[in-house]
Amino acid sequence: MVTRRKFLTTNMTAAALSTLGLHPPMLADAGTEDRFAEREPARSNRDFWNDWPDYTTRNMNQARESRRTLLATVRSKSQIEARNAAVRSQLWQLLGGRPEETPLNPRITGTIERTHYRIEKLIFESMPQIYVTANLYVPTTGKPPYPAILAPIGHSANGKAAVRYQYTYQNLARKGYIVLTWDPFGQGERIQYLQPGTNHTRFHAVSMEHTQAGRPMILFGDGLARYLTWDGIRDWII
């Protein structure tokens, strides 16, 4: 029988030996060492701290090799088209399903005139009552039709209004490109979780708006990525 005194003594000894880099003795009743030795596998150099990274890396390497093998068989136009269709289908399955195409109901809420281009302020519905705020940069020189660029943005708190984005879009518009950019959910004009009486989010980081919206969706088998993806696709249709 292991007494309280023996338990404490053995564990303190184990802690001391661990500090010295030695293996502590096993805590067991007299006569049970042989029985435990039969059950316990031999010690190995396995790094248990990295089980999860190792597991993920192993799966990713297997997926990469499988993809390389598959792509090596793609040789014709029909095979390319079939591959594209399969990838799109799988992506939509992972995202939770392709939403239904509903009326966009776009409207221009304002226009800003600039030298060689103008900015049209847009709002549309990517889904019924899911409103997306967007800016359309339109060249006013040169001869239309103009080439168009769809410009998604990163995690800027003020969304499409971030200075670096504006510099880029203005430069492209002056060069003769139409640029359409929009606010992702929880950024710019689409902040959802406002501090009372302000136009500021209650969270300290933009990503927290995404997290707060996305977590409840898991409970009913949905995800925020599906809505963010659909916003971009519906932007292109405009």
PDB file of C-alpha atoms in Angstrom:
ATOM      1  CA  MET A   1       0.000   0.000   0.000  1.00  0.00           C
ATOM      2  CA  VAL A   2       1.248   3.484  -0.849  1.00  0.00           C
ATOM      3  CA  THR A   3       1.082   5.698   2.209  1.00  0.00           C
ATOM      4  CA  ARG A   4       0.744   9.493   2.134  1.00  0.00           C
ATOM      5  CA  ARG A   5       4.296   9.838   3.430  1.00  0.00           C
ATOM      6  CA  LYS A   6       5.651   7.510   0.724  1.00  0.00           C
ATOM      7  CA  PHE A   7       3.638   9.351  -1.949  1.00  0.00           C
ATOM      8  CA  LEU A   8       5.056  12.758  -0.972  1.00  0.00           C
ATOM      9  CA  THR A   9       8.596  11.441  -0.575  1.00  0.00           C
ATOM     10  CA  THR A  10       8.569   9.718  -3.942  1.00  0.00           C
ATOM     11  CA  ASN A  11       7.152  12.717  -5.810  1.00  0.00           C
ATOM     12  CA  MET A  12       9.617  15.161  -4.218  1.00  0.00           C
ATOM     13  CA  THR A  13      12.419  12.806  -5.190  1.00  0.00           C
ATOM     14  CA  ALA A  14      11.051  12.604  -8.717  1.00  0.00           C
ATOM     15  CA  ALA A  15      10.960  16.410  -8.994  1.00  0.00           C
ATOM     16  CA  ALA A  16      14.552  16.667  -7.809  1.00  0.00           C
ATOM     17  CA  LEU A  17      15.744  13.994 -10.218  1.00  0.00           C
ATOM     18  CA  SER A  18      13.844  15.664 -13.083  1.00  0.00           C
ATOM     19  CA  THR A  19      15.698  18.906 -12.360  1.00  0.00           C
ATOM     20  CA  LEU A  20      18.976  17.005 -12.701  1.00  0.00           C
ATOM     21  CA  GLY A  21      17.821  15.444 -15.955  1.00  0.00           C
ATOM     22  CA  LEU A  22      17.478  11.950 -14.475  1.00  0.00           C
ATOM     23  CA  HIS A  23      14.526   9.550 -14.761  1.00  0.00           C
ATOM     24  CA  PRO A  24      12.505   9.337 -11.511  1.00  0.00           C
ATOM     25  CA  PRO A  25      11.577   5.961 -10.079  1.00  0.00           C
ATOM     26  CA  MET A  26       8.067   4.614 -10.632  1.00  0.00           C
ATOM     27  CA  LEU A  27       5.651   4.837  -7.736  1.00  0.00           C
ATOM     28  CA  ALA A  28       4.291   1.345  -7.065  1.00  0.00           C
ATOM     29  CA  ASP A  29       3.585  -1.188  -4.358  1.00  0.00           C
ATOM     30  CA  ALA A  30       6.195  -3.759  -3.578  1.00  0.00           C
ATOM     31  CA  GLY A  31       5.972  -6.684  -5.964  1.00  0.00           C
ATOM     32  CA  THR A  32       4.176  -4.769  -8.712  1.00  0.00           C
ATOM     33  CA  GLU A  33       7.258  -3.573 -10.629  1.00  0.00           C
ATOM     34  CA  ASP A  34       7.332  -6.630 -12.874  1.00  0.00           C
ATOM     35  CA  ARG A  35       3.602  -6.355 -13.640  1.00  0.00           C
ATOM     36  CA  PHE A  36       3.888  -2.657 -14.633  1.00  0.00           C
ATOM     37  CA  ALA A  37       7.025  -3.363 -16.658  1.00  0.00           C
ATOM     38  CA  GLU A  38       5.048  -5.821 -18.770  1.00  0.00           C
ATOM     39  CA  ARG A  39       2.348  -3.227 -19.528  1.00  0.00           C
ATOM     40  CA  GLU A  40       4.466  -0.114 -20.070  1.00  0.00           C
ATOM     41  CA  PRO A  41       6.160   0.166 -23.470  1.00  0.00           C
ATOM     42  CA  ALA A  42       9.850   0.893 -23.666  1.00  0.00           C
ATOM     43  CA  ARG A  43      10.839   4.546 -23.369  1.00  0.00           C
ATOM     44  CA  SER A  44      11.502   6.331 -26.660  1.00  0.00           C
ATOM     45  CA  ASN A  45      12.792   9.679 -27.850  1.00  0.00           C
ATOM     46  CA  ARG A  46       9.324  10.776 -28.947  1.00  0.00           C
ATOM     47  CA  ASP A  47       8.759  14.525 -28.476  1.00  0.00           C
ATOM     48  CA  PHE A  48       5.262  14.704 -27.014  1.00  0.00           C
ATOM     49  CA  TRP A  49       5.313  18.521 -26.979  1.00  0.00           C
ATOM     50  CA  ASN A  50       5.217  18.536 -30.793  1.00  0.00           C
ATOM     51  CA  ASP A  51       2.581  15.854 -31.372  1.00  0.00           C
ATOM     52  CA  TRP A  52       0.117  18.278 -32.935  1.00  0.00           C
ATOM     53  CA  PRO A  53       2.579  20.107 -35.252  1.00  0.00           C
ATOM     54  CA  ASP A  54       4.055  16.761 -36.304  1.00  0.00           C
ATOM     55  CA  TYR A  55       0.593  15.331 -36.994  1.00  0.00           C
ATOM     56  CA  THR A  56      -0.417  18.378 -39.041  1.00  0.00           C
ATOM     57  CA  THR A  57       2.837  18.397 -40.980  1.00  0.00           C
ATOM     58  CA  ARG A  58       2.492  14.696 -41.750  1.00  0.00           C
ATOM     59  CA  ASN A  59      -1.042  15.155 -43.099  1.00  0.00           C
ATOM     60  CA  MET A  60      -0.069  18.228 -45.127  1.00  0.00           C
ATOM     61  CA  ASN A  61       2.838  16.379 -46.709  1.00  0.00           C
ATOM     62  CA  GLN A  62       0.561  13.489 -47.628  1.00  0.00           C
ATOM     63  CA  ALA A  63      -2.022  15.893 -49.110  1.00  0.00           C
ATOM     64  CA  ARG A  64       0.697  17.677 -51.098  1.00  0.00           C
ATOM     65  CA  GLU A  65       2.012  14.446 -52.579  1.00  0.00           C
ATOM     66  CA  SER A  66      -1.517  13.309 -53.409  1.00  0.00           C
ATOM     67  CA  ARG A  67      -2.202  16.626 -55.158  1.00  0.00           C
ATOM     68  CA  ARG A  68       1.043  16.432 -57.131  1.00  0.00           C
ATOM     69  CA  THR A  69       0.171  12.936 -58.295  1.00  0.00           C
ATOM     70  CA  LEU A  70      -3.304  14.047 -59.343  1.00  0.00           C
ATOM     71  CA  LEU A  71      -2.102  17.162 -61.203  1.00  0.00           C
ATOM     72  CA  ALA A  72       0.456  15.099 -63.087  1.00  0.00           C
ATOM     73  CA  THR A  73      -2.443  13.297 -64.789  1.00  0.00           C
ATOM     74  CA  VAL A  74      -4.102  16.543 -66.000  1.00  0.00           C
ATOM     75  CA  ARG A  75      -3.183  16.996 -69.646  1.00  0.00           C
ATOM     76  CA  SER A  76      -6.217  18.100 -71.665  1.00  0.00           C
ATOM     77  CA  LYS A  77      -8.605  21.056 -71.599  1.00  0.00           C
ATOM     78  CA  SER A  78     -11.470  18.828 -70.487  1.00  0.00           C
ATOM     79  CA  GLN A  79      -9.387  17.503 -67.598  1.00  0.00           C
ATOM     80  CA  ILE A  80      -8.530  21.062 -66.542  1.00  0.00           C
ATOM     81  CA  GLU A  81     -12.197  22.073 -66.609  1.00  0.00           C
ATOM     82  CA  ALA A  82     -13.162  18.975 -64.618  1.00  0.00           C
ATOM     83  CA  ARG A  83     -10.444  19.727 -62.077  1.00  0.00           C
ATOM     84  CA  ASN A  84     -11.642  23.337 -61.722  1.00  0.00           C
ATOM     85  CA  ALA A  85     -15.217  22.187 -61.178  1.00  0.00           C
ATOM     86  CA  ALA A  86     -14.131  19.627 -58.578  1.00  0.00           C
ATOM     87  CA  VAL A  87     -12.071  22.204 -56.651  1.00  0.00           C
ATOM     88  CA  ARG A  88     -14.924  24.732 -56.639  1.00  0.00           C
ATOM     89  CA  SER A  89     -17.365  22.089 -55.472  1.00  0.00           C
ATOM     90  CA  GLN A  90     -15.094  20.963 -52.669  1.00  0.00           C
ATOM     91  CA  LEU A  91     -14.427  24.530 -51.529  1.00  0.00           C
ATOM     92  CA  TRP A  92     -18.139  25.303 -51.342  1.00  0.00           C
ATOM     93  CA  GLN A  93     -18.687  22.089 -49.433  1.00  0.00           C
ATOM     94  CA  LEU A  94     -16.009  23.096 -46.915  1.00  0.00           C
ATOM     95  CA  LEU A  95     -17.491  26.595 -46.604  1.00  0.00           C
ATOM     96  CA  GLY A  96     -20.997  25.289 -45.968  1.00  0.00           C
ATOM     97  CA  GLY A  97     -22.627  25.476 -49.393  1.00  0.00           C
ATOM     98  CA  ARG A  98     -22.998  28.032 -52.163  1.00  0.00           C
ATOM     99  CA  PRO A  99     -25.634  30.647 -51.290  1.00  0.00           C
ATOM    100  CA  GLU A 100     -28.534  31.403 -53.560  1.00  0.00           C
ATOM    101  CA  GLU A 101     -28.116  34.306 -55.985  1.00  0.00           C
ATOM    102  CA  THR A 102     -30.643  36.914 -54.888  1.00  0.00           C
ATOM    103  CA  PRO A 103     -31.258  40.484 -56.150  1.00  0.00           C
ATOM    104  CA  LEU A 104     -28.317  42.779 -55.382  1.00  0.00           C
ATOM    105  CA  ASN A 105     -30.406  45.958 -55.213  1.00  0.00           C
ATOM    106  CA  PRO A 106     -27.342  48.175 -55.782  1.00  0.00           C
ATOM    107  CA  ARG A 107     -27.497  51.916 -55.416  1.00  0.00           C
ATOM    108  CA  ILE A 108     -25.090  54.832 -55.505  1.00  0.00           C
ATOM    109  CA  THR A 109     -25.152  56.843 -52.277  1.00  0.00           C
ATOM    110  CA  GLY A 110     -22.637  59.509 -53.310  1.00  0.00           C
ATOM    111  CA  THR A 111     -19.909  60.499 -55.774  1.00  0.00           C
ATOM    112  CA  ILE A 112     -16.500  62.101 -55.261  1.00  0.00           C
ATOM    113  CA  GLU A 113     -14.959  63.796 -58.304  1.00  0.00           C
ATOM    114  CA  ARG A 114     -11.171  63.716 -58.614  1.00  0.00           C
ATOM    115  CA  THR A 115      -8.664  64.542 -61.333  1.00  0.00           C
ATOM    116  CA  HIS A 116      -8.771  61.788 -63.972  1.00  0.00           C
ATOM    117  CA  TYR A 117     -11.181  59.597 -61.954  1.00  0.00           C
ATOM    118  CA  ARG A 118     -14.220  59.582 -59.699  1.00  0.00           C
ATOM    119  CA  ILE A 119     -15.231  57.502 -56.696  1.00  0.00           C
ATOM    120  CA  GLU A 120     -18.768  56.155 -56.554  1.00  0.00           C
ATOM    121  CA  LYS A 121     -20.005  55.124 -53.116  1.00  0.00           C
ATOM    122  CA  LEU A 122     -22.062  51.953 -53.434  1.00  0.00           C
ATOM    123  CA  ILE A 123     -24.204  49.758 -51.254  1.00  0.00           C
ATOM    124  CA  PHE A 124     -25.721  46.424 -52.265  1.00  0.00           C
ATOM    125  CA  GLU A 125     -27.148  43.255 -50.734  1.00  0.00           C
ATOM    126  CA  SER A 126     -24.959  40.179 -51.149  1.00  0.00           C
ATOM    127  CA  MET A 127     -27.824  38.276 -49.492  1.00  0.00           C
ATOM    128  CA  PRO A 128     -31.251  39.579 -48.512  1.00  0.00           C
ATOM    129  CA  GLN A 129     -30.656  42.332 -45.912  1.00  0.00           C
ATOM    130  CA  ILE A 130     -26.900  41.647 -45.823  1.00  0.00           C
ATOM    131  CA  TYR A 131     -25.636  45.087 -46.845  1.00  0.00           C
ATOM    132  CA  VAL A 132     -22.167  45.567 -48.310  1.00  0.00           C
ATOM    133  CA  THR A 133     -20.525  49.001 -48.553  1.00  0.00           C
ATOM    134  CA  ALA A 134     -18.207  49.468 -51.512  1.00  0.00           C
ATOM    135  CA  ASN A 135     -16.267  52.088 -53.484  1.00  0.00           C
ATOM    136  CA  LEU A 136     -15.966  52.071 -57.260  1.00  0.00           C
ATOM    137  CA  TYR A 137     -13.003  53.974 -58.748  1.00  0.00           C
ATOM    138  CA  VAL A 138     -13.843  54.962 -62.339  1.00  0.00           C
ATOM    139  CA  PRO A 139     -11.390  56.599 -64.792  1.00  0.00           C
ATOM    140  CA  THR A 140     -12.656  59.785 -66.448  1.00  0.00           C
ATOM    141  CA  THR A 141      -9.990  59.936 -69.155  1.00  0.00           C
ATOM    142  CA  GLY A 142      -9.126  57.539 -71.912  1.00  0.00           C
ATOM    143  CA  LYS A 143     -11.562  55.456 -73.911  1.00  0.00           C
ATOM    144  CA  PRO A 144     -13.875  52.865 -72.326  1.00  0.00           C
ATOM    145  CA  PRO A 145     -14.386  50.009 -71.854  1.00  0.00           C
ATOM    146  CA  TYR A 146     -11.805  49.985 -69.052  1.00  0.00           C
ATOM    147  CA  PRO A 147     -10.143  46.897 -67.589  1.00  0.00           C
ATOM    148  CA  ALA A 148     -11.502  46.132 -64.113  1.00  0.00           C
ATOM    149  CA  ILE A 149      -9.861  45.011 -60.883  1.00  0.00           C
ATOM    150  CA  LEU A 150     -11.645  43.485 -57.915  1.00  0.00           C
ATOM    151  CA  ALA A 151      -9.729  44.592 -54.801  1.00  0.00           C
ATOM    152  CA  PRO A 152     -10.308  42.721 -51.521  1.00  0.00           C
ATOM    153  CA  ILE A 153      -8.574  44.157 -48.464  1.00  0.00           C
ATOM    154  CA  GLY A 154      -6.839  42.947 -45.324  1.00  0.00           C
ATOM    155  CA  HIS A 155      -7.485  43.618 -41.618  1.00  0.00           C
ATOM    156  CA  SER A 156      -7.605  47.408 -41.655  1.00  0.00           C
ATOM    157  CA  ALA A 157      -9.875  48.790 -38.957  1.00  0.00           C
ATOM    158  CA  ASN A 158     -11.281  51.425 -41.332  1.00  0.00           C
ATOM    159  CA  GLY A 159     -11.688  48.923 -44.146  1.00  0.00           C
ATOM    160  CA  LYS A 160     -11.467  50.219 -47.695  1.00  0.00           C
ATOM    161  CA  ALA A 161     -10.678  53.734 -46.432  1.00  0.00           C
ATOM    162  CA  ALA A 162      -7.176  52.761 -45.257  1.00  0.00           C
ATOM    163  CA  VAL A 163      -4.617  55.181 -46.712  1.00  0.00           C
ATOM    164  CA  ARG A 164      -2.453  52.585 -48.455  1.00  0.00           C
ATOM    165  CA  TYR A 165      -5.450  51.050 -50.168  1.00  0.00           C
ATOM    166  CA  GLN A 166      -6.652  54.452 -51.356  1.00  0.00           C
ATOM    167  CA  TYR A 167      -3.230  55.306 -52.781  1.00  0.00           C
ATOM    168  CA  THR A 168      -3.213  52.039 -54.714  1.00  0.00           C
ATOM    169  CA  TYR A 169      -6.734  52.386 -56.096  1.00  0.00           C
ATOM    170  CA  GLN A 170      -6.270  56.043 -57.050  1.00  0.00           C
ATOM    171  CA  ASN A 171      -3.074  55.196 -58.898  1.00  0.00           C
ATOM    172  CA  LEU A 172      -4.771  52.373 -60.785  1.00  0.00           C
ATOM    173  CA  ALA A 173      -7.729  54.583 -61.686  1.00  0.00           C
ATOM    174  CA  ARG A 174      -5.384  57.245 -63.078  1.00  0.00           C
ATOM    175  CA  LYS A 175      -3.775  54.537 -65.215  1.00  0.00           C
ATOM    176  CA  GLY A 176      -7.142  53.609 -66.696  1.00  0.00           C
ATOM    177  CA  TYR A 177      -8.396  50.768 -64.480  1.00  0.00           C
ATOM    178  CA  ILE A 178     -11.794  50.468 -62.843  1.00  0.00           C
ATOM    179  CA  VAL A 179     -11.324  49.312 -59.244  1.00  0.00           C
ATOM    180  CA  LEU A 180     -14.057  47.904 -57.028  1.00  0.00           C
ATOM    181  CA  THR A 181     -13.286  47.486 -53.329  1.00  0.00           C
ATOM    182  CA  TRP A 182     -15.537  46.787 -50.353  1.00  0.00           C
ATOM    183  CA  ASP A 183     -15.657  46.586 -46.570  1.00  0.00           C
ATOM    184  CA  PRO A 184     -15.542  43.077 -45.117  1.00  0.00           C
ATOM    185  CA  PHE A 185     -17.943  42.234 -42.327  1.00  0.00           C
ATOM    186  CA  GLY A 186     -16.793  43.976 -39.125  1.00  0.00           C
ATOM    187  CA  GLN A 187     -14.586  46.596 -40.812  1.00  0.00           C
ATOM    188  CA  GLY A 188     -14.974  50.160 -42.060  1.00  0.00           C
ATOM    189  CA  GLU A 189     -18.635  51.016 -42.545  1.00  0.00           C
ATOM    190  CA  ARG A 190     -19.695  47.474 -41.602  1.00  0.00           C
ATOM    191  CA  ILE A 191     -18.684  47.408 -37.939  1.00  0.00           C
ATOM    192  CA  GLN A 192     -21.319  45.375 -36.100  1.00  0.00           C
ATOM    193  CA  TYR A 193     -20.450  45.509 -32.393  1.00  0.00           C
ATOM    194  CA  LEU A 194     -20.424  49.205 -31.610  1.00  0.00           C
ATOM    195  CA  GLN A 195     -19.696  50.822 -28.289  1.00  0.00           C
ATOM    196  CA  PRO A 196     -22.913  52.604 -27.244  1.00  0.00           C
ATOM    197  CA  GLY A 197     -23.054  56.147 -28.566  1.00  0.00           C
ATOM    198  CA  THR A 198     -19.936  55.821 -30.759  1.00  0.00           C
ATOM    199  CA  ASN A 199     -18.872  54.632 -34.195  1.00  0.00           C
ATOM    200  CA  HIS A 200     -16.130  52.433 -32.755  1.00  0.00           C
ATOM    201  CA  THR A 201     -16.055  48.698 -32.212  1.00  0.00           C
ATOM    202  CA  ARG A 202     -16.067  47.454 -28.643  1.00  0.00           C
ATOM    203  CA  PHE A 203     -13.167  45.121 -29.428  1.00  0.00           C
ATOM    204  CA  HIS A 204      -9.469  46.010 -29.419  1.00  0.00           C
ATOM    205  CA  ALA A 205      -8.747  44.185 -32.698  1.00  0.00           C
ATOM    206  CA  VAL A 206     -10.571  43.890 -36.025  1.00  0.00           C
ATOM    207  CA  SER A 207     -10.256  40.119 -35.971  1.00  0.00           C
ATOM    208  CA  MET A 208     -12.363  40.018 -32.802  1.00  0.00           C
ATOM    209  CA  GLU A 209     -15.363  41.280 -34.796  1.00  0.00           C
ATOM    210  CA  HIS A 210     -14.911  38.300 -37.110  1.00  0.00           C
ATOM    211  CA  THR A 211     -14.503  35.907 -34.198  1.00  0.00           C
ATOM    212  CA  GLN A 212     -17.540  37.229 -32.350  1.00  0.00           C
ATOM    213  CA  ALA A 213     -19.698  36.820 -35.462  1.00  0.00           C
ATOM    214  CA  GLY A 214     -18.242  33.468 -36.471  1.00  0.00           C
ATOM    215  CA  ARG A 215     -18.351  31.531 -33.212  1.00  0.00           C
ATOM    216  CA  PRO A 216     -22.162  31.302 -32.882  1.00  0.00           C
ATOM    217  CA  MET A 217     -22.397  30.173 -36.514  1.00  0.00           C
ATOM    218  CA  ILE A 218     -20.584  26.964 -35.636  1.00  0.00           C
ATOM    219  CA  LEU A 219     -23.566  25.970 -33.489  1.00  0.00           C
ATOM    220  CA  PHE A 220     -25.842  25.774 -36.534  1.00  0.00           C
ATOM    221  CA  GLY A 221     -23.308  24.413 -39.024  1.00  0.00           C
ATOM    222  CA  ASP A 222     -22.395  27.674 -40.731  1.00  0.00           C
ATOM    223  CA  GLY A 223     -19.294  29.847 -40.895  1.00  0.00           C
ATOM    224  CA  LEU A 224     -18.342  33.477 -41.490  1.00  0.00           C
ATOM    225  CA  ALA A 225     -15.953  32.523 -44.320  1.00  0.00           C
ATOM    226  CA  ARG A 226     -18.948  31.625 -46.488  1.00  0.00           C
ATOM    227  CA  TYR A 227     -20.360  35.140 -46.152  1.00  0.00           C
ATOM    228  CA  LEU A 228     -17.007  36.843 -46.726  1.00  0.00           C
ATOM    229  CA  THR A 229     -16.444  34.761 -49.859  1.00  0.00           C
ATOM    230  CA  TRP A 230     -19.932  35.464 -51.176  1.00  0.00           C
ATOM    231  CA  ASP A 231     -19.472  39.229 -50.694  1.00  0.00           C
ATOM    232  CA  GLY A 232     -16.509  39.119 -53.065  1.00  0.00           C
ATOM    233  CA  ILE A 233     -18.315  37.028 -55.665  1.00  0.00           C
ATOM    234  CA  ARG A 234     -21.327  39.296 -55.631  1.00  0.00           C
ATOM    235  CA  ASP A 235     -19.028  42.320 -55.923  1.00  0.00           C
ATOM    236  CA  TRP A 236     -17.719  40.929 -59.189  1.00  0.00           C
ATOM    237  CA  ILE A 237     -21.231  40.600 -60.588  1.00  0.00           C
ATOM    238  CA  ILE A 238     -21.834  44.302 -59.974  1.00  0.00           C
TER     239      ILE A 238
END
